[in-house]
Amino acid sequence: MLFRVDVAAAEPLADQIAAQVRGGVLRGELMPGERLPAARELADVLDVNLHTVLRAYAKLRDEELIELRRGRGAVVRGDADVARLRLLDLARQFVGEARRQGLGNAEMLAIVREAQP
Amino acid sequence: MTRSRIWAALILIWLPLAVTAFTWAAWSDRLPDRLPTHWSGTGPADGFSDATGFAVAILAVGVAAGVAALFVPRTRYLLAACGAVAGGAAGVWLAAASTDPVDTRLGWRFLWLVAGIGWAAVVAVVAGPQPGGHTPPPVTVTPLDLSPTERAAWSTTQRAPLLLTISVIAALVIAVVAAAGPVEIWPVLAVPVLTGLVFGRVRVTVDRRGVRLVAGLLDIPFKTVPLKDIVRADATEINPLEWGGWGYRITPGRSALVLRKGPGLVLYLTNGHLLAITMDDPRTPAALLGALVSG
């Protein structure tokens, strides 16, 4: 899969890398059980700090999308929930847009409730 | 290999035939009826042939090589091969015809044969280097739109389950034969084991450094192409038969990692060579390389 980061973008590099992995899983480019590039290697090819990649991978592990194992590197979890990931992705877009419009949590929840049929 | 060079090479392939015909005509009155045509070791000849029949046979081989050169694909290697046959035939003729009918030892006349086969080198030099594979088709992949502040890398893992299965079966068969049979074939075991380990899973990476092929099960890079050596990249359909078969194939001017029939990435290199790698989605790495090469 393609990793692509923009060092000039406002979004932190670790978040950009995590988003790329999420997108890869969503699009089916990364299958469960597939190994992500070693953190050191990805840091090297993207010319970013190793800790940036490790932060991205740790974030993905916390989201239960990948497994981090010593020696085996990062592997997409067999139980990676693509459906939930899709919802999470949409929710991120929603929250991002809502924040830009200056909405608070209560207002966002109200909109979600309103969206129910 | 320009048009004129190919014509010059073709003339050179026909030249030995002319030499045979000319010398046969010029020496016809002093040639013996039976020519010495076979030698074993350094002694006198132990085989003789009818001079006319032998000359006609040599001429026929020369004509065959010359005609073949007209119809084979115009590659340096095939033209040189035709040159070797044509030159070799003339060399045999000259060696036989110039041997003393009384003292029929071959001696230095062996060099006629060497020179005849060496004619291939002359043909190859005149034909000139092979142009960069085939004429590069127009690029079908639009380069990725990378801004100067963007960094991109791509990697994929290609699995070859069939190859892996065959390797395992082959290894088992060899192991059984080696254990049960009287023949010591343990070293042969290395072939399927290595094949499976190297090609069973291959990771392909494309980044600012270039293209790398890594034996996935061993984690050892076995082929690296620096970015500066890549002119451009494209996605294409790989037919294993056009690239010399399955596995890691090296044919003149082209090499390929063919794990199956289907889409693949083709790299056009600065030295005119081609490198092809079969993979599922060759358009993405081709687009990335397009951006990296031009950037």
CSV table of C-alpha atoms in Angstrom, one decimal:
chain,number,residue,atom,x,y,z
A,1,MET,CA,0.0,0.0,0.0
A,2,LEU,CA,1.0,3.6,-0.4
A,3,PHE,CA,2.2,5.7,2.5
A,4,ARG,CA,2.1,9.4,1.9
A,5,VAL,CA,2.8,12.1,4.4
A,6,ASP,CA,3.0,15.9,4.0
A,7,VAL,CA,5.5,17.5,6.3
A,8,ALA,CA,3.9,20.9,5.7
A,9,ALA,CA,0.4,19.8,6.7
A,10,ALA,CA,-1.1,20.9,10.0
A,11,GLU,CA,-2.0,17.4,10.9
A,12,PRO,CA,0.7,15.7,13.0
A,13,LEU,CA,2.8,13.2,11.0
A,14,ALA,CA,2.0,10.3,13.3
A,15,ASP,CA,-1.7,11.0,12.7
A,16,GLN,CA,-1.1,11.1,8.9
A,17,ILE,CA,0.6,7.7,9.0
A,18,ALA,CA,-2.1,6.2,11.2
A,19,ALA,CA,-4.7,7.5,8.8
A,20,GLN,CA,-2.9,5.9,5.8
A,21,VAL,CA,-3.0,2.5,7.6
A,22,ARG,CA,-6.7,2.9,8.4
A,23,GLY,CA,-7.4,3.8,4.8
A,24,GLY,CA,-5.4,0.8,3.6
A,25,VAL,CA,-7.5,-1.5,5.8
A,26,LEU,CA,-10.7,0.2,4.7
A,27,ARG,CA,-9.9,-0.1,1.0
A,28,GLY,CA,-8.9,-3.8,1.5
A,29,GLU,CA,-5.2,-3.1,0.5
A,30,LEU,CA,-4.1,-4.3,3.9
A,31,MET,CA,-5.6,-7.7,4.8
A,32,PRO,CA,-5.9,-9.1,8.3
A,33,GLY,CA,-2.6,-10.8,9.1
A,34,GLU,CA,-0.6,-8.6,6.8
A,35,ARG,CA,2.6,-7.1,8.2
A,36,LEU,CA,3.1,-3.4,8.1
A,37,PRO,CA,6.6,-2.1,7.2
A,38,ALA,CA,9.0,-2.2,10.1
A,39,ALA,CA,8.8,1.1,12.0
A,40,ARG,CA,12.5,1.7,11.4
A,41,GLU,CA,12.1,1.0,7.7
A,42,LEU,CA,9.0,3.2,7.3
A,43,ALA,CA,10.7,6.0,9.2
A,44,ASP,CA,13.7,5.7,6.9
A,45,VAL,CA,11.8,5.7,3.6
A,46,LEU,CA,9.5,8.5,4.6
A,47,ASP,CA,12.4,10.4,6.1
A,48,VAL,CA,10.6,11.0,9.4
A,49,ASN,CA,11.6,10.3,13.0
A,50,LEU,CA,11.4,6.7,14.2
A,51,HIS,CA,9.3,7.8,17.2
A,52,THR,CA,6.8,9.4,14.9
A,53,VAL,CA,6.1,6.0,13.3
A,54,LEU,CA,6.1,4.2,16.6
A,55,ARG,CA,3.5,6.8,17.9
A,56,ALA,CA,1.4,6.1,14.8
A,57,TYR,CA,1.6,2.3,15.3
A,58,ALA,CA,0.9,2.6,19.1
A,59,LYS,CA,-2.2,4.7,18.2
A,60,LEU,CA,-3.4,2.0,15.8
A,61,ARG,CA,-2.8,-0.7,18.4
A,62,ASP,CA,-4.9,1.3,20.9
A,63,GLU,CA,-7.6,1.3,18.2
A,64,GLU,CA,-7.4,-2.5,18.1
A,65,LEU,CA,-6.5,-2.3,14.4
A,66,ILE,CA,-3.0,-3.8,14.6
A,67,GLU,CA,-1.0,-5.9,16.9
A,68,LEU,CA,2.5,-5.0,17.9
A,69,ARG,CA,4.7,-7.9,18.7
A,70,ARG,CA,8.4,-7.9,19.5
A,71,GLY,CA,10.3,-9.4,16.6
A,72,ARG,CA,7.2,-9.7,14.4
A,73,GLY,CA,6.6,-6.0,14.0
A,74,ALA,CA,3.2,-4.6,13.3
A,75,VAL,CA,0.5,-6.9,12.0
A,76,VAL,CA,-3.1,-6.1,11.0
A,77,ARG,CA,-5.3,-7.9,13.5
A,78,GLY,CA,-7.3,-10.9,12.3
A,79,ASP,CA,-10.3,-9.4,14.0
A,80,ALA,CA,-9.8,-5.9,12.6
A,81,ASP,CA,-13.4,-4.6,12.4
A,82,VAL,CA,-13.6,-2.9,9.0
A,83,ALA,CA,-17.3,-2.0,9.5
A,84,ARG,CA,-16.5,-0.2,12.8
A,85,LEU,CA,-13.4,1.4,11.2
A,86,ARG,CA,-15.6,2.8,8.4
A,87,LEU,CA,-18.0,4.3,11.0
A,88,LEU,CA,-15.0,5.7,13.0
A,89,ASP,CA,-13.7,7.2,9.8
A,90,LEU,CA,-17.0,8.9,9.1
A,91,ALA,CA,-17.3,10.0,12.7
A,92,ARG,CA,-13.8,11.6,12.5
A,93,GLN,CA,-14.9,13.5,9.5
A,94,PHE,CA,-18.1,14.6,11.2
A,95,VAL,CA,-16.3,15.7,14.3
A,96,GLY,CA,-13.6,17.5,12.4
A,97,GLU,CA,-16.2,19.4,10.3
A,98,ALA,CA,-18.3,20.2,13.4
A,99,ARG,CA,-15.2,21.5,15.3
A,100,ARG,CA,-14.4,23.8,12.3
A,101,GLN,CA,-18.0,25.1,12.6
A,102,GLY,CA,-17.4,25.8,16.3
A,103,LEU,CA,-19.9,23.2,17.6
A,104,GLY,CA,-19.6,21.7,21.1
A,105,ASN,CA,-20.1,18.1,22.2
A,106,ALA,CA,-23.7,18.7,23.2
A,107,GLU,CA,-24.5,20.2,19.8
A,108,MET,CA,-22.8,17.3,18.0
A,109,LEU,CA,-24.7,14.7,19.9
A,110,ALA,CA,-27.9,16.6,19.1
A,111,ILE,CA,-27.1,16.4,15.4
A,112,VAL,CA,-26.4,12.7,15.7
A,113,ARG,CA,-29.7,12.1,17.4
A,114,GLU,CA,-31.5,14.2,14.8
A,115,ALA,CA,-29.9,12.1,12.0
A,116,GLN,CA,-31.7,9.0,13.3
A,117,PRO,CA,-34.6,8.1,11.1
B,1,MET,CA,21.2,-1.8,-33.5
B,2,THR,CA,20.3,0.6,-36.3
B,3,ARG,CA,19.0,-0.5,-39.7
B,4,SER,CA,22.3,-0.1,-41.4
B,5,ARG,CA,24.1,-2.0,-38.7
B,6,ILE,CA,21.7,-4.9,-39.0
B,7,TRP,CA,22.2,-4.9,-42.8
B,8,ALA,CA,26.0,-5.0,-42.3
B,9,ALA,CA,25.6,-7.9,-39.8
B,10,LEU,CA,23.4,-9.8,-42.3
B,11,ILE,CA,26.1,-9.3,-45.0
B,12,LEU,CA,28.7,-10.6,-42.5
B,13,ILE,CA,26.6,-13.6,-41.9
B,14,TRP,CA,26.5,-14.4,-45.6
B,15,LEU,CA,30.2,-13.7,-46.0
B,16,PRO,CA,31.5,-17.1,-44.8
B,17,LEU,CA,29.3,-18.8,-47.4
B,18,ALA,CA,31.0,-16.7,-50.1
B,19,VAL,CA,34.4,-17.7,-48.7
B,20,THR,CA,33.4,-21.4,-48.9
B,21,ALA,CA,32.1,-21.0,-52.5
B,22,PHE,CA,35.1,-19.0,-53.7
B,23,THR,CA,37.7,-21.3,-52.1
B,24,TRP,CA,35.9,-24.4,-53.4
B,25,ALA,CA,36.0,-23.0,-57.0
B,26,ALA,CA,39.6,-21.7,-56.7
B,27,TRP,CA,41.0,-25.0,-55.2
B,28,SER,CA,38.8,-27.4,-57.2
B,29,ASP,CA,41.6,-28.7,-59.4
B,30,ARG,CA,44.0,-29.5,-56.5
B,31,LEU,CA,41.5,-30.8,-53.9
B,32,PRO,CA,41.5,-34.6,-53.4
B,33,ASP,CA,38.4,-36.6,-54.2
B,34,ARG,CA,38.0,-37.5,-50.5
B,35,LEU,CA,38.6,-34.8,-47.9
B,36,PRO,CA,39.8,-35.6,-44.4
B,37,THR,CA,36.8,-34.5,-42.3
B,38,HIS,CA,37.2,-36.1,-38.9
B,39,TRP,CA,40.0,-36.1,-36.4
B,40,SER,CA,40.4,-37.6,-33.0
B,41,GLY,CA,43.2,-36.1,-31.0
B,42,THR,CA,46.4,-34.9,-32.7
B,43,GLY,CA,46.9,-37.8,-35.1
B,44,PRO,CA,46.1,-38.1,-38.7
B,45,ALA,CA,42.4,-37.9,-39.9
B,46,ASP,CA,40.3,-40.9,-39.1
B,47,GLY,CA,37.3,-39.9,-41.2
B,48,PHE,CA,37.0,-38.9,-44.9
B,49,SER,CA,34.1,-37.6,-47.0
B,50,ASP,CA,33.5,-37.1,-50.7
B,51,ALA,CA,34.8,-33.6,-51.5
B,52,THR,CA,31.9,-32.4,-53.6
B,53,GLY,CA,29.3,-33.7,-51.2
B,54,PHE,CA,31.1,-32.2,-48.2
B,55,ALA,CA,31.4,-28.8,-50.0
B,56,VAL,CA,27.7,-28.9,-50.8
B,57,ALA,CA,26.8,-29.8,-47.3
B,58,ILE,CA,28.9,-26.9,-45.9
B,59,LEU,CA,27.3,-24.5,-48.4
B,60,ALA,CA,23.9,-25.7,-47.4
B,61,VAL,CA,24.6,-25.0,-43.7
B,62,GLY,CA,25.9,-21.5,-44.7
B,63,VAL,CA,22.7,-20.8,-46.7
B,64,ALA,CA,20.5,-22.1,-43.9
B,65,ALA,CA,22.3,-19.8,-41.4
B,66,GLY,CA,22.0,-16.9,-43.8
B,67,VAL,CA,18.3,-17.5,-44.5
B,68,ALA,CA,17.7,-18.0,-40.8
B,69,ALA,CA,19.3,-14.6,-40.1
B,70,LEU,CA,16.8,-13.0,-42.4
B,71,PHE,CA,13.8,-14.4,-40.6
B,72,VAL,CA,14.8,-14.6,-36.9
B,73,PRO,CA,13.9,-11.6,-34.6
B,74,ARG,CA,16.5,-9.0,-35.2
B,75,THR,CA,18.3,-9.4,-31.8
B,76,ARG,CA,22.0,-9.2,-31.4
B,77,TYR,CA,22.2,-12.6,-29.9
B,78,LEU,CA,20.3,-14.4,-32.6
B,79,LEU,CA,22.2,-12.7,-35.3
B,80,ALA,CA,25.5,-13.6,-33.6
B,81,ALA,CA,24.2,-17.2,-33.3
B,82,CYS,CA,23.6,-17.3,-37.1
B,83,GLY,CA,27.1,-15.8,-37.5
B,84,ALA,CA,28.5,-18.6,-35.4
B,85,VAL,CA,26.8,-21.3,-37.5
B,86,ALA,CA,27.8,-19.7,-40.8
B,87,GLY,CA,31.4,-19.0,-39.7
B,88,GLY,CA,31.7,-22.4,-38.0
B,89,ALA,CA,30.7,-24.2,-41.2
B,90,ALA,CA,33.1,-22.2,-43.3
B,91,GLY,CA,35.8,-22.9,-40.7
B,92,VAL,CA,35.2,-26.6,-40.9
B,93,TRP,CA,35.4,-26.3,-44.7
B,94,LEU,CA,38.7,-24.3,-44.7
B,95,ALA,CA,40.3,-26.7,-42.1
B,96,ALA,CA,39.3,-29.8,-44.2
B,97,ALA,CA,40.2,-28.3,-47.6
B,98,SER,CA,43.5,-26.9,-46.5
B,99,THR,CA,44.7,-30.1,-44.8
B,100,ASP,CA,47.6,-31.8,-46.6
B,101,PRO,CA,46.2,-34.9,-48.4
B,102,VAL,CA,49.3,-36.9,-47.5
B,103,ASP,CA,50.0,-35.7,-44.0
B,104,THR,CA,46.4,-35.4,-42.8
B,105,ARG,CA,47.1,-34.1,-39.3
B,106,LEU,CA,44.8,-31.2,-38.4
B,107,GLY,CA,47.4,-29.2,-36.5
B,108,TRP,CA,47.1,-25.4,-36.6
B,109,ARG,CA,44.2,-25.7,-39.1
B,110,PHE,CA,42.0,-26.2,-36.0
B,111,LEU,CA,42.2,-22.4,-35.7
B,112,TRP,CA,40.0,-22.1,-38.8
B,113,LEU,CA,37.2,-23.6,-36.9
B,114,VAL,CA,37.9,-21.3,-33.8
B,115,ALA,CA,38.0,-18.3,-36.1
B,116,GLY,CA,34.8,-19.4,-37.8
B,117,ILE,CA,32.9,-19.7,-34.6
B,118,GLY,CA,34.5,-16.5,-33.4
B,119,TRP,CA,32.9,-14.8,-36.4
B,120,ALA,CA,29.9,-14.5,-34.1
B,121,ALA,CA,31.7,-11.9,-32.1
B,122,VAL,CA,32.3,-9.8,-35.2
B,123,VAL,CA,28.7,-10.1,-36.1
B,124,ALA,CA,27.7,-9.1,-32.6
B,125,VAL,CA,30.0,-6.1,-32.6
B,126,VAL,CA,28.8,-4.9,-36.0
B,127,ALA,CA,25.1,-5.4,-35.1
B,128,GLY,CA,25.7,-3.1,-32.1
B,129,PRO,CA,24.1,-3.1,-28.7
B,130,GLN,CA,20.5,-4.1,-28.3
B,131,PRO,CA,18.2,-1.0,-28.1
B,132,GLY,CA,16.4,-0.6,-24.8
B,133,GLY,CA,14.2,-3.7,-25.0
B,134,HIS,CA,11.2,-2.9,-27.1
B,135,THR,CA,10.3,0.5,-28.2
B,136,PRO,CA,8.9,2.0,-24.9
B,137,PRO,CA,5.1,2.3,-25.3
B,138,PRO,CA,3.6,5.6,-24.2
B,139,VAL,CA,3.1,6.0,-20.5
B,140,THR,CA,-0.3,4.7,-19.4
B,141,VAL,CA,-0.1,5.8,-15.8
B,142,THR,CA,-0.3,9.4,-14.7
B,143,PRO,CA,2.4,10.3,-12.2
B,144,LEU,CA,1.2,10.8,-8.6
B,145,ASP,CA,0.7,14.4,-7.8
B,146,LEU,CA,3.3,14.9,-5.1
B,147,SER,CA,3.9,18.3,-3.6
B,148,PRO,CA,7.5,19.1,-2.7
B,149,THR,CA,6.7,18.8,1.0
B,150,GLU,CA,5.2,15.4,0.6
B,151,ARG,CA,6.9,12.1,1.1
B,152,ALA,CA,5.6,8.8,-0.2
B,153,ALA,CA,6.5,5.2,-0.1
B,154,TRP,CA,4.8,2.1,-1.3
B,155,SER,CA,5.2,-1.5,-0.4
B,156,THR,CA,3.4,-4.7,-1.2
B,157,THR,CA,3.8,-8.4,-0.3
B,158,GLN,CA,3.4,-10.8,-3.2
B,159,ARG,CA,2.7,-14.4,-2.2
B,160,ALA,CA,3.2,-17.4,-4.5
B,161,PRO,CA,1.3,-20.2,-2.9
B,162,LEU,CA,1.7,-22.5,-5.9
B,163,LEU,CA,5.4,-22.0,-6.0
B,164,LEU,CA,5.6,-22.5,-2.2
B,165,THR,CA,3.6,-25.7,-2.5
B,166,ILE,CA,5.7,-27.1,-5.3
B,167,SER,CA,8.9,-26.2,-3.4
B,168,VAL,CA,7.7,-28.0,-0.3
B,169,ILE,CA,6.6,-31.1,-2.3
B,170,ALA,CA,9.9,-31.1,-4.3
B,171,ALA,CA,11.9,-30.8,-1.0
B,172,LEU,CA,9.9,-33.7,0.5
B,173,VAL,CA,10.5,-35.9,-2.5
B,174,ILE,CA,14.2,-35.1,-2.6
B,175,ALA,CA,14.5,-35.7,1.2
B,176,VAL,CA,12.7,-39.1,0.9
B,177,VAL,CA,14.9,-40.2,-2.0
B,178,ALA,CA,18.0,-39.0,-0.2
B,179,ALA,CA,17.1,-40.8,2.9
B,180,ALA,CA,16.0,-44.1,1.3
B,181,GLY,CA,18.1,-44.3,-1.9
B,182,PRO,CA,21.7,-45.1,-2.3
B,183,VAL,CA,22.3,-41.8,-4.1
B,184,GLU,CA,23.6,-38.9,-2.0
B,185,ILE,CA,21.4,-36.1,-3.2
B,186,TRP,CA,21.1,-34.0,0.0
B,187,PRO,CA,22.8,-31.0,-1.6
B,188,VAL,CA,20.0,-30.9,-4.2
B,189,LEU,CA,17.6,-30.2,-1.4
B,190,ALA,CA,18.9,-26.7,-1.3
B,191,VAL,CA,17.3,-25.9,-4.7
B,192,PRO,CA,13.6,-26.1,-3.7
B,193,VAL,CA,14.3,-24.9,-0.2
B,194,LEU,CA,16.0,-21.7,-1.4
B,195,THR,CA,13.4,-21.2,-4.2
B,196,GLY,CA,10.6,-21.4,-1.7
B,197,LEU,CA,12.3,-19.2,0.9
B,198,VAL,CA,13.3,-16.5,-1.6
B,199,PHE,CA,10.2,-16.5,-3.9
B,200,GLY,CA,7.5,-17.9,-1.7
B,201,ARG,CA,6.9,-14.4,-0.4
B,202,VAL,CA,8.4,-11.3,-2.0
B,203,ARG,CA,8.1,-7.8,-0.6
B,204,VAL,CA,8.3,-5.0,-3.2
B,205,THR,CA,9.0,-1.5,-2.0
B,206,VAL,CA,9.1,1.7,-3.9
B,207,ASP,CA,10.4,4.9,-2.3
B,208,ARG,CA,12.7,7.8,-2.8
B,209,ARG,CA,15.7,5.4,-2.9
B,210,GLY,CA,14.3,3.3,-5.7
B,211,VAL,CA,12.8,-0.2,-6.0
B,212,ARG,CA,13.7,-3.1,-3.8
B,213,LEU,CA,12.8,-6.7,-3.9
B,214,VAL,CA,13.0,-8.5,-0.5
B,215,ALA,CA,12.7,-12.2,0.1
B,216,GLY,CA,9.9,-12.0,2.5
B,217,LEU,CA,10.5,-15.2,4.4
B,218,LEU,CA,14.2,-14.4,4.9
B,219,ASP,CA,13.9,-10.6,5.0
B,220,ILE,CA,16.9,-10.3,2.7
B,221,PRO,CA,16.9,-7.9,-0.2
B,222,PHE,CA,17.8,-9.7,-3.4
B,223,LYS,CA,17.4,-7.0,-6.0
B,224,THR,CA,17.8,-3.3,-5.6
B,225,VAL,CA,17.3,-0.7,-8.3
B,226,PRO,CA,18.4,2.8,-7.4
B,227,LEU,CA,16.0,5.6,-8.4
B,228,LYS,CA,18.7,7.2,-10.6
B,229,ASP,CA,18.8,4.0,-12.7
B,230,ILE,CA,15.1,4.2,-13.5
B,231,VAL,CA,13.9,6.2,-16.6
B,232,ARG,CA,10.3,5.5,-16.1
B,233,ALA,CA,7.8,2.9,-14.9
B,234,ASP,CA,4.6,1.6,-16.3
B,235,ALA,CA,1.9,-0.9,-15.5
B,236,THR,CA,1.4,-3.7,-18.0
B,237,GLU,CA,0.1,-7.3,-18.5
B,238,ILE,CA,2.8,-9.8,-17.9
B,239,ASN,CA,2.7,-13.0,-19.9
B,240,PRO,CA,5.3,-15.4,-18.4
B,241,LEU,CA,6.1,-16.9,-21.8
B,242,GLU,CA,7.2,-13.5,-23.1
B,243,TRP,CA,9.5,-13.0,-20.1
B,244,GLY,CA,11.2,-16.4,-20.1
B,245,GLY,CA,8.9,-18.3,-17.7
B,246,TRP,CA,8.1,-18.2,-14.0
B,247,GLY,CA,10.5,-17.2,-11.2
B,248,TYR,CA,13.3,-14.8,-11.5
B,249,ARG,CA,14.1,-14.7,-15.2
B,250,ILE,CA,17.0,-13.1,-16.9
B,251,THR,CA,16.9,-12.9,-20.7
B,252,PRO,CA,19.1,-10.5,-22.7
B,253,GLY,CA,18.1,-6.9,-21.9
B,254,ARG,CA,15.2,-8.0,-19.8
B,255,SER,CA,14.8,-9.5,-16.3
B,256,ALA,CA,11.6,-10.2,-14.5
B,257,LEU,CA,10.2,-11.6,-11.3
B,258,VAL,CA,7.2,-13.6,-12.6
B,259,LEU,CA,5.1,-15.2,-9.9
B,260,ARG,CA,2.0,-15.5,-12.0
B,261,LYS,CA,0.4,-14.3,-15.2
B,262,GLY,CA,-1.3,-11.0,-14.9
B,263,PRO,CA,-0.7,-7.3,-14.1
B,264,GLY,CA,2.9,-6.2,-13.4
B,265,LEU,CA,5.2,-3.3,-13.0
B,266,VAL,CA,7.7,-2.6,-15.7
B,267,LEU,CA,10.8,-0.5,-15.1
B,268,TYR,CA,12.7,1.1,-18.0
B,269,LEU,CA,16.2,1.5,-16.9
B,270,THR,CA,18.9,3.9,-18.0
B,271,ASN,CA,21.0,1.1,-19.4
B,272,GLY,CA,18.2,0.2,-21.8
B,273,HIS,CA,17.2,-2.8,-19.8
B,274,LEU,CA,13.7,-3.8,-18.6
B,275,LEU,CA,12.7,-5.1,-15.2
B,276,ALA,CA,9.3,-6.5,-14.7
B,277,ILE,CA,7.6,-7.6,-11.5
B,278,THR,CA,4.2,-9.2,-11.3
B,279,MET,CA,1.9,-7.7,-8.7
B,280,ASP,CA,-1.7,-7.0,-8.0
B,281,ASP,CA,-1.9,-3.2,-8.4
B,282,PRO,CA,1.0,-2.0,-10.5
B,283,ARG,CA,-0.6,1.3,-11.3
B,284,THR,CA,0.1,2.8,-7.8
B,285,PRO,CA,3.8,2.1,-7.7
B,286,ALA,CA,4.1,3.1,-11.4
B,287,ALA,CA,2.4,6.4,-10.5
B,288,LEU,CA,4.6,6.9,-7.5
B,289,LEU,CA,7.8,6.2,-9.5
B,290,GLY,CA,6.5,8.6,-12.2
B,291,ALA,CA,6.5,11.3,-9.5
B,292,LEU,CA,9.8,10.3,-7.9
B,293,VAL,CA,11.7,10.0,-11.1
B,294,SER,CA,10.5,13.4,-12.4
B,295,GLY,CA,10.8,15.1,-9.0
